Short mmCIF file of C-alpha atoms in Angstrom, two decimals:
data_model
loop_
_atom_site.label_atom_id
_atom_site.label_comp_id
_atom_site.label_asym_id
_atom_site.label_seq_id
_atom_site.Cartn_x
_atom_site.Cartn_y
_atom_site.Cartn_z
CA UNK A 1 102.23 102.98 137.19
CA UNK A 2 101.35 105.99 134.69
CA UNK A 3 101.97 105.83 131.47
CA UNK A 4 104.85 107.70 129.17
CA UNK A 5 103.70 111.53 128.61
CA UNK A 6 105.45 113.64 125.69
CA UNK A 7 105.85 117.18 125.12
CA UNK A 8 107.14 119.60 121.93
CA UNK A 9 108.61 122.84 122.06
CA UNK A 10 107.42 124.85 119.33
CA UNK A 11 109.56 124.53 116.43
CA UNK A 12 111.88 127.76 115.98
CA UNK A 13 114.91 128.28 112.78
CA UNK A 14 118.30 126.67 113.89
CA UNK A 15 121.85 127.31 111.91
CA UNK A 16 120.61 128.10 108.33
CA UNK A 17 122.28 129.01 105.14
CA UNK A 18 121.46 132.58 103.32
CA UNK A 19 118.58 131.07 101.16
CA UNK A 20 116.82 128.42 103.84
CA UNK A 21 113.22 130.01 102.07
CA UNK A 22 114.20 130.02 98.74
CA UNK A 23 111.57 126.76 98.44
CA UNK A 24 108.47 128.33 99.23
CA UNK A 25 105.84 129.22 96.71
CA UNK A 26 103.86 132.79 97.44
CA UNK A 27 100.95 134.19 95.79
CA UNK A 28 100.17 137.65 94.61
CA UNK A 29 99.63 138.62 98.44
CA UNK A 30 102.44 136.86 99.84
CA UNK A 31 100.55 134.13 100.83
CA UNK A 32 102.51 130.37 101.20
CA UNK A 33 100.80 128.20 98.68
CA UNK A 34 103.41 125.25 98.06
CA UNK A 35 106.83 124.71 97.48
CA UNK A 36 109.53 124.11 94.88
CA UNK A 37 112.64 122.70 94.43
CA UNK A 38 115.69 125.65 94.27
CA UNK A 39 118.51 123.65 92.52
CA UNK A 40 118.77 123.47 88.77
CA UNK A 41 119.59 119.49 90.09
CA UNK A 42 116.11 119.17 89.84
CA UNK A 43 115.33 119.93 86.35
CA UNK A 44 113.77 116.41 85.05
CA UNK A 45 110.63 116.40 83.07
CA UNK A 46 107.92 118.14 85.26
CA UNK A 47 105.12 118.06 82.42
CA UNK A 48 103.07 115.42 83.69
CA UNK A 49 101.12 114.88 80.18
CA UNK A 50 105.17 114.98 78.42
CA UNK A 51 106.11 112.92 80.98
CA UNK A 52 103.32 110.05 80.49
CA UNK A 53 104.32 110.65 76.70
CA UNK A 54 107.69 109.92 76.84
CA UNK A 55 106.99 106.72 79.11
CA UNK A 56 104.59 105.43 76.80
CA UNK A 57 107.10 105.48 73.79
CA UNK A 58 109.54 104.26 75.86
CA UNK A 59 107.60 101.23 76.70
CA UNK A 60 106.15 100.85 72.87
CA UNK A 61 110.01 100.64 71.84
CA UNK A 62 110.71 98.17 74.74
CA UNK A 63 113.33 100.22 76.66
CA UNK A 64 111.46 100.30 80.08
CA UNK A 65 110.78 96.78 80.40
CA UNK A 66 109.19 95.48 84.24
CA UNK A 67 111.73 94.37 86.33
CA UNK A 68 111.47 90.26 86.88
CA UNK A 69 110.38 89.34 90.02
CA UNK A 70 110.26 84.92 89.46
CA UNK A 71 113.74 84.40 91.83
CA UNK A 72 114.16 87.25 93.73
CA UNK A 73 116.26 85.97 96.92
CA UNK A 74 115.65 89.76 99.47
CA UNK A 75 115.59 87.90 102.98
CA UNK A 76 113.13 88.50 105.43
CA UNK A 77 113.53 87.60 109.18
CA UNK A 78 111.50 88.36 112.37
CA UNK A 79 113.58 91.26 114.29
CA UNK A 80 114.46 91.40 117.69
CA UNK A 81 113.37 94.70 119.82
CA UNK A 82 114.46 95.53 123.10
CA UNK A 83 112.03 95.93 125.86
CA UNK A 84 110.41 98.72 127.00
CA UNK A 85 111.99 100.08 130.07
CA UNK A 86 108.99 101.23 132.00
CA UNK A 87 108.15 97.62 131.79
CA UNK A 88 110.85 96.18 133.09
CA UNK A 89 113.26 96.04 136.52
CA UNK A 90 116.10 98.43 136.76
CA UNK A 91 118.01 99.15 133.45
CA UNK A 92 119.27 95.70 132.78
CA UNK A 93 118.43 95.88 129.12
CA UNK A 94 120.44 99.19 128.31
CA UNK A 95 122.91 99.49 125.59
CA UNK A 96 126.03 102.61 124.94
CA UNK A 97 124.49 101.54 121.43
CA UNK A 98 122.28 103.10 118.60
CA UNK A 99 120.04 100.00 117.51
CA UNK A 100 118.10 100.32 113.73
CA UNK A 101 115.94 97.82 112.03
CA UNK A 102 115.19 98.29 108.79
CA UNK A 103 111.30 97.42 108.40
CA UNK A 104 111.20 97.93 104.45
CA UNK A 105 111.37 100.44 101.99
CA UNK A 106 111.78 103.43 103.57
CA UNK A 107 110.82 102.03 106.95
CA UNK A 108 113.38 102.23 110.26
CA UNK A 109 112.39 101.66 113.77
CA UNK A 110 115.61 103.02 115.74
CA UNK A 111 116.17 102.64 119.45
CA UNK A 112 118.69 104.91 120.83
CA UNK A 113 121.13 104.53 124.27
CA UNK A 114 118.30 106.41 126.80
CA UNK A 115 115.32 104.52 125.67
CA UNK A 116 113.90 106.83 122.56
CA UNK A 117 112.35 105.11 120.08
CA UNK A 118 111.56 106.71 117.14
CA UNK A 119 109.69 104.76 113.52
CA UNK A 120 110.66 106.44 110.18
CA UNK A 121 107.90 106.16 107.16
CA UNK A 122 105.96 103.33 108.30
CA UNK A 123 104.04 101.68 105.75
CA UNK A 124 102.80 98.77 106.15
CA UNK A 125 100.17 97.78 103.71
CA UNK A 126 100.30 95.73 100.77
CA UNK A 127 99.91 98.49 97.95
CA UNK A 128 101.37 101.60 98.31
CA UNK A 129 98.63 103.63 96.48
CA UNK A 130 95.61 105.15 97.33
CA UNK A 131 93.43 101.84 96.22
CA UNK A 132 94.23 98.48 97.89
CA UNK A 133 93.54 96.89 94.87
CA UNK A 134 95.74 98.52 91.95
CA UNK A 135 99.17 99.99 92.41
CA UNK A 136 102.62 98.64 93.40
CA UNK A 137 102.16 95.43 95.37
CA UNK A 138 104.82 94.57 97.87
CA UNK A 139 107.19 91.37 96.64
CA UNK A 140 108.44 90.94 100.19
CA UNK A 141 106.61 91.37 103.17
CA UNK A 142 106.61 93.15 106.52
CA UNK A 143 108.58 91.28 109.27
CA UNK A 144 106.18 91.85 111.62
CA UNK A 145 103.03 93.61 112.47
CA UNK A 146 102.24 97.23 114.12
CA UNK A 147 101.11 95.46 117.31
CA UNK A 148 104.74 94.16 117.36
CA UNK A 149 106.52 96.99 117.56
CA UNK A 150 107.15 98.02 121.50
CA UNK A 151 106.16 101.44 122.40
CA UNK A 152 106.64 104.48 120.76
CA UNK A 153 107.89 108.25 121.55
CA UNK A 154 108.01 109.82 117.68
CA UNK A 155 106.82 109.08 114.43
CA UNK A 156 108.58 110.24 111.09
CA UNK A 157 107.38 111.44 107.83
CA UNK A 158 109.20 112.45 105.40
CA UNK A 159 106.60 113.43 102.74
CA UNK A 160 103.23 112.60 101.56
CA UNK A 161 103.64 110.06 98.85
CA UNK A 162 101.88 106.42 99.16
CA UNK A 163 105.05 104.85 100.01
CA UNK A 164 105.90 106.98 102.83
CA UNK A 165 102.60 107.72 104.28
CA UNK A 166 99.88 105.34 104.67
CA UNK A 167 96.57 106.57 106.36
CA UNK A 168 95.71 102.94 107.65
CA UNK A 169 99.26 102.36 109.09
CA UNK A 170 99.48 105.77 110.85
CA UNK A 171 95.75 105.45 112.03
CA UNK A 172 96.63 101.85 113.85
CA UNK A 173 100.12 102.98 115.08
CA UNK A 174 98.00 105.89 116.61
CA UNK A 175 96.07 103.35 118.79
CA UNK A 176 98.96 101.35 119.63
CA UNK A 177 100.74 104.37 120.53
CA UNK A 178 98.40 107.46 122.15
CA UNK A 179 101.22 109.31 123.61
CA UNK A 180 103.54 108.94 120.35
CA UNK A 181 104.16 112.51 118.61
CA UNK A 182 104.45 112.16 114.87
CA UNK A 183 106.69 114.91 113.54
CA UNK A 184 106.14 116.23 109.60
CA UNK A 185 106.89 118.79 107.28
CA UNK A 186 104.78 122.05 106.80
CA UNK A 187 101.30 121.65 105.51
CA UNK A 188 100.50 117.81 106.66
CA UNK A 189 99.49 118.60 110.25
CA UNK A 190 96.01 118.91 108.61
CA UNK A 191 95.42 115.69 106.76
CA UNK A 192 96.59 113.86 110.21
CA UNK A 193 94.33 115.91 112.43
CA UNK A 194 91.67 115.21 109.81
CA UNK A 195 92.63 111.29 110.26
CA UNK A 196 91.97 111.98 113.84
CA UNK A 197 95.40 112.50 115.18
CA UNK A 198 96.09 115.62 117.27
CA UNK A 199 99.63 114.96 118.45
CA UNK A 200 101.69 116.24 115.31
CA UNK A 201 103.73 118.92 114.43
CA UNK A 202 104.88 120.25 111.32
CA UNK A 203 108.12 122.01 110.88
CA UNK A 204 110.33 123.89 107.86
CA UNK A 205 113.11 123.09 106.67
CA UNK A 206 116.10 123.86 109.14
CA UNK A 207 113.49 123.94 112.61
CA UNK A 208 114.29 122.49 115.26
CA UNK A 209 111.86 121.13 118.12
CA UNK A 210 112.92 119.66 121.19
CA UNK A 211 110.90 116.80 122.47
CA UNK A 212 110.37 115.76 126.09
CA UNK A 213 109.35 112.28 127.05
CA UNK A 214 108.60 111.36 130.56
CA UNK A 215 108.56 107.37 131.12
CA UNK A 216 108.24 105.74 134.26
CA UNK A 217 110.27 103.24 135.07
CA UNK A 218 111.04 100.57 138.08
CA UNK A 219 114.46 100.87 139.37
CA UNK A 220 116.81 98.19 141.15
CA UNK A 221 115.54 98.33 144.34
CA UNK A 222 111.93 98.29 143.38
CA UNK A 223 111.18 102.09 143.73
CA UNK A 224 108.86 103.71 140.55
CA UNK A 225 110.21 106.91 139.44
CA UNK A 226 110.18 108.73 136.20
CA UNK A 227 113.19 109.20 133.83
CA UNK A 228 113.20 112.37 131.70
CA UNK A 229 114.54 112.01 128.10
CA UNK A 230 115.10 115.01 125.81
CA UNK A 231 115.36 114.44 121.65
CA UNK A 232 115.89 117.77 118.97
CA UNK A 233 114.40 116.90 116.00
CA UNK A 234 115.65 118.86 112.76
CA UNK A 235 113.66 119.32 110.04
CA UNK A 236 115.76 119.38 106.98
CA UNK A 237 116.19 120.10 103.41
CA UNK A 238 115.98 117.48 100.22
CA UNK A 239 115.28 117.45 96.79
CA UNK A 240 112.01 116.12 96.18
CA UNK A 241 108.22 116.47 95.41
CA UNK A 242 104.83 115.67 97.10
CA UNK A 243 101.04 114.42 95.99
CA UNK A 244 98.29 112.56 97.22
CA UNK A 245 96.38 113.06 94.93
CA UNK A 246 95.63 115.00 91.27
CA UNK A 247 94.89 118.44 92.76
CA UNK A 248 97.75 118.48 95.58
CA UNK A 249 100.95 118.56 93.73
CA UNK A 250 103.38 119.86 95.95
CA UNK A 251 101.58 121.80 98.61
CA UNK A 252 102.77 119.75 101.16
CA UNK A 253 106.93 120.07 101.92
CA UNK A 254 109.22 117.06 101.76
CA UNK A 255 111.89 117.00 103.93
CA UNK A 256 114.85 115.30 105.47
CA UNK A 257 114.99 114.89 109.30
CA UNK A 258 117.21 114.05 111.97
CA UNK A 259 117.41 113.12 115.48
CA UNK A 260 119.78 113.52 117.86
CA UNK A 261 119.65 111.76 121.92
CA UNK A 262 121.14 109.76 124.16
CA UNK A 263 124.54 110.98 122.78
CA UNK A 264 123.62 109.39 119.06
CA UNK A 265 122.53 111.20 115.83
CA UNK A 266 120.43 109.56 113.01
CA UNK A 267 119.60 111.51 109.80
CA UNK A 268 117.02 109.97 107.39
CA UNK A 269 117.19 111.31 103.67
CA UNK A 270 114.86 110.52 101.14
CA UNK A 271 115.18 112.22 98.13
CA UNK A 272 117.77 113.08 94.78
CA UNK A 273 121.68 114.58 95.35
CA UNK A 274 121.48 118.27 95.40
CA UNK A 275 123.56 121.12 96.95
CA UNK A 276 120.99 120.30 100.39
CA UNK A 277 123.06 117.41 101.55
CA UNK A 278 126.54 119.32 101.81
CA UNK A 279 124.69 122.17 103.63
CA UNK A 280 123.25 119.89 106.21
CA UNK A 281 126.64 118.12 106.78
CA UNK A 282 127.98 121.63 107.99
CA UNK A 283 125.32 123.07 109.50
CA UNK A 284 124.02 119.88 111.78
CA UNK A 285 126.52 117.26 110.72
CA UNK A 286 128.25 115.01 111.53
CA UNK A 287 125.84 112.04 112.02
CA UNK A 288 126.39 108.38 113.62
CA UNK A 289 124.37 107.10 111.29
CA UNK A 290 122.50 108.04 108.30
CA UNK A 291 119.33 105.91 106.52
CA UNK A 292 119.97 106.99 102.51
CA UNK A 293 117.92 105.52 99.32
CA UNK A 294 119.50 103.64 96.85
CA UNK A 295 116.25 102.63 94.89
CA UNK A 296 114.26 103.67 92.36
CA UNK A 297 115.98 105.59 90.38
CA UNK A 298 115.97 104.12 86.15
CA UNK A 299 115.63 105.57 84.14
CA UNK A 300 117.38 108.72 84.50
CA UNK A 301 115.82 111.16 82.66
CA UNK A 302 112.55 110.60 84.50
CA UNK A 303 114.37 110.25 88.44
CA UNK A 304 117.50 111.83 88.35
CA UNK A 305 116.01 114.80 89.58
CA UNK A 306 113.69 113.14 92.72
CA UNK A 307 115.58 109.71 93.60
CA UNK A 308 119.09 108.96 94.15
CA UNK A 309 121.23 106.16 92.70
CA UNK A 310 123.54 104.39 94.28
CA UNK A 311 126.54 106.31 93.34
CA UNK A 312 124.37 109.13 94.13
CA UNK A 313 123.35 107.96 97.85
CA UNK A 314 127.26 107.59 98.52
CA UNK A 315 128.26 111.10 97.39
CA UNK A 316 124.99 111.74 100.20
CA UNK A 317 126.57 109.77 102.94
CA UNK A 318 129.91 111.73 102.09
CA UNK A 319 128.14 115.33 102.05
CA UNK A 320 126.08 114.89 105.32
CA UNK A 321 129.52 113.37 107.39
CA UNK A 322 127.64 110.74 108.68
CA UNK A 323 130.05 108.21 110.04
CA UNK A 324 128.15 105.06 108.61
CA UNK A 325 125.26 104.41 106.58
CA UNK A 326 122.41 102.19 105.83
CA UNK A 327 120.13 101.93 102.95
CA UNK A 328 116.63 102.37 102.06
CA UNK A 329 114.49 103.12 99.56
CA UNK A 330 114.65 99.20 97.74
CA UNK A 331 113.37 96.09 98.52
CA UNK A 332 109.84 96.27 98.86
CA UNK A 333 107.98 97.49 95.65
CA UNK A 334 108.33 97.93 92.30
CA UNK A 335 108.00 101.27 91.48
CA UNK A 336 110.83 102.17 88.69
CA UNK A 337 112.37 99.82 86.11
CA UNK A 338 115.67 98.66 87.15
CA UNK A 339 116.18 95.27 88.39
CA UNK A 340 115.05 95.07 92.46
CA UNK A 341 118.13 93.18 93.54
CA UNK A 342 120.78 95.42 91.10
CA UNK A 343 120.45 98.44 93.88
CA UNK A 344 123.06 96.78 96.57
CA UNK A 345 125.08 95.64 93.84
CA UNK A 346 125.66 98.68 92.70
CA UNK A 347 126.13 100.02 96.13
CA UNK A 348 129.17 98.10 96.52
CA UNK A 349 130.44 99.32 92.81
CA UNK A 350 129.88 102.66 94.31
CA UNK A 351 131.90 102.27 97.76
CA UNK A 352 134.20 100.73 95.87
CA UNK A 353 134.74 103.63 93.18
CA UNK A 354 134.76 106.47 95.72
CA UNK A 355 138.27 104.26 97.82
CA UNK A 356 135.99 103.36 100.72
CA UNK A 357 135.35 99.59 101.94
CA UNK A 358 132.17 97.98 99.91
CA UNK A 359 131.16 96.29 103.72
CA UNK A 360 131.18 97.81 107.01
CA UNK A 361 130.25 101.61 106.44
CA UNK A 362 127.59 102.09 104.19
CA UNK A 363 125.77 98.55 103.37
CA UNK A 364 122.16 96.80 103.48
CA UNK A 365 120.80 94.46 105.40
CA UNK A 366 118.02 92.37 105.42
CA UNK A 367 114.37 93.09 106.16
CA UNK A 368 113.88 92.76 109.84
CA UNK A 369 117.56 92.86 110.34
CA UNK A 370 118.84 94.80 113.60
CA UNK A 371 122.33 96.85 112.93
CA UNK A 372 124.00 98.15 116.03
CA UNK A 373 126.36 101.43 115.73
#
């Protein structure tokens, strides 16, 4: 039998407020060279040198101290995926519902009602940094490998930082998965083609790109047909930033996304509370579920403006209209200095504060963990 095929219509602007371009950066000639974010929410230290400055104080007058690590309890289990469908006999493994596992960090591997499966941020490795031998190193592990991970249609990435886009990760999922389409925001298309990867497409904030997937399959009486699935992906606003390096501050875009099939929406967010969110509740809200970060975010005066707290992620899950929630963005390394286990704590504080239930609409889970909605 064939294999799965794929196909993207060329992203084109959906529903968009007044000022959908007010983040791009021109030249003298007009010319795109980068992008900014628009809100005055975003006004944190940008001076890198002031920045580094203030940290160092701040550390010399022991007020950023490193988070402990000795009896951390995050659990980690093996998850359970369903089956591929072109691999198996009639539809008996179907489910009415959306199925994510969270991965790690920003990580989500989502199986929707018609087969689409779709990975957000994979990263995999054991830094997230450009060297595999300095940088934040992972305190929990990946529940299971790449080769684990069935088949997939579309690959997520939100932005270019270390722990959202690793080069060996996205090179191996690339064998594992030749017909998968990763799906990014405007100027990454060319570091992945450079990695060797042809099937990607960049969008803007507020595209949208429909993607066709064509995956045979066996059905009850033993005939082999092919079953068409459609997906739009949105490309959508955040508050954020973007670097790889020294010399590529923010000339890639960062971006929210969603994904809407098999009658189910996800939308993944990864960035700070801004005026965005409320904007994309309207405009391609509501959502059946929404992935939100509630990590990495002390101290304020250094995050406020790129990460969300917790009280911050649930005034995010109330802008966007998503019906429920799950979080992201903690868990896996250390990258600010709050305590790793205080996020879900304060998750609950949060729920709590704003009169909804602390369990059962917005909550974590544990790594590996399947959530059905």
């Amino acid at each position: 039998m064939a294999g799965c095929s794929a196909t993207v219509s060329k992203p084109a602007l959906g529903v968009a407020p007044e000022n959908a371009t007010d983040h791009h950066v021109r030249d003298s000639k007009g010319e795109l060279i980068g992008f900014q974010n628009p809100h005055p929410s975003a006004g944190v230290l940008r001076n890198t040198l002031q920045t580094l400055g203030k940290m160092f104080l701040s550390r010399l007058q022991g007020k950023m101290p490193a988070p402990d690590l000795s009896n951390v309890h995050i659990p980690v289990i093996k998850p359970h995926f369903l089956e591929d469908k072109s691999q198996t006999q009639s539809r008996s493994n179907d489910t009415k519902a959306l199925r994510a596992t969270w991965l790690g960090h920003a990580c989500y591997y989502v199986e929707y009602p018609n087969g689409l499966r779709v990975l957000f941020d994979p990263v995999f490795e054991d830094r997230c940094a450009p060297s595999r031998f300095v940088g934040p190193k992972r305190y929990t592990q990946p529940p299971c490998t790449l080769a684990d991970i069935p088949k997939l249609d579309a690959i997520v990435i939100s932005h270019s930082h270390y722990d959202h886009l690793s080069e060996p990760t996205v090179r191996e999922l690339a064998k594992h998965n030749p017909e998968a389409h990763f799906f990014v925001g405007l100027g990454l298309a060319s570091w992945f083609r450079d990695t060797g990867i042809d099937k990607v497409t960049e969008m803007d904030w507020w595209e949208d790109a429909t993607l066709t997937i064509k995956k045979p399959i066996i059905t009850a009486d033993g005939k082999e047909t092919v079953e068409e699935i459609d997906a739009q992906i949105s490309c959508l606003p955040c508050q954020h930033s973007s670097a790889r390096t020294g010399w590529d501050k923010d000339t890639t875009l960062w971006c929210s996304f969603a994904i809407k099939s098999g009658g189910k929406s996800v939308c993944v967010r990864l960035a700070a509370r801004c005026p965005h969110f409320k904007h994309i509740g309207e405009l391609r809200g509501p959502f059946d579920l929404g992935l939100i970060p509630i990590g990495a975010y002390k101290p304020r005066w250094m995050w406020s403006g790129l990460h969300s707290n917790p009280y911050d992620a649930v005034e995010i899950f109330k802008d966007t209209k998503c019906e429920k929630a799950m979080a992201i963005h903690w868990g896996t390394w250390v990258l600010t200095i709050e305590e790793v286990e205080e996020p879900p704590k304060l998750l609950k504080e949060a729920m709590k504060t704003s009169g909804m239930p602390e369990t059962g609409v917005f909550d974590t889970c544990a790594i590996g963990e399947t959530k059905e909605f």
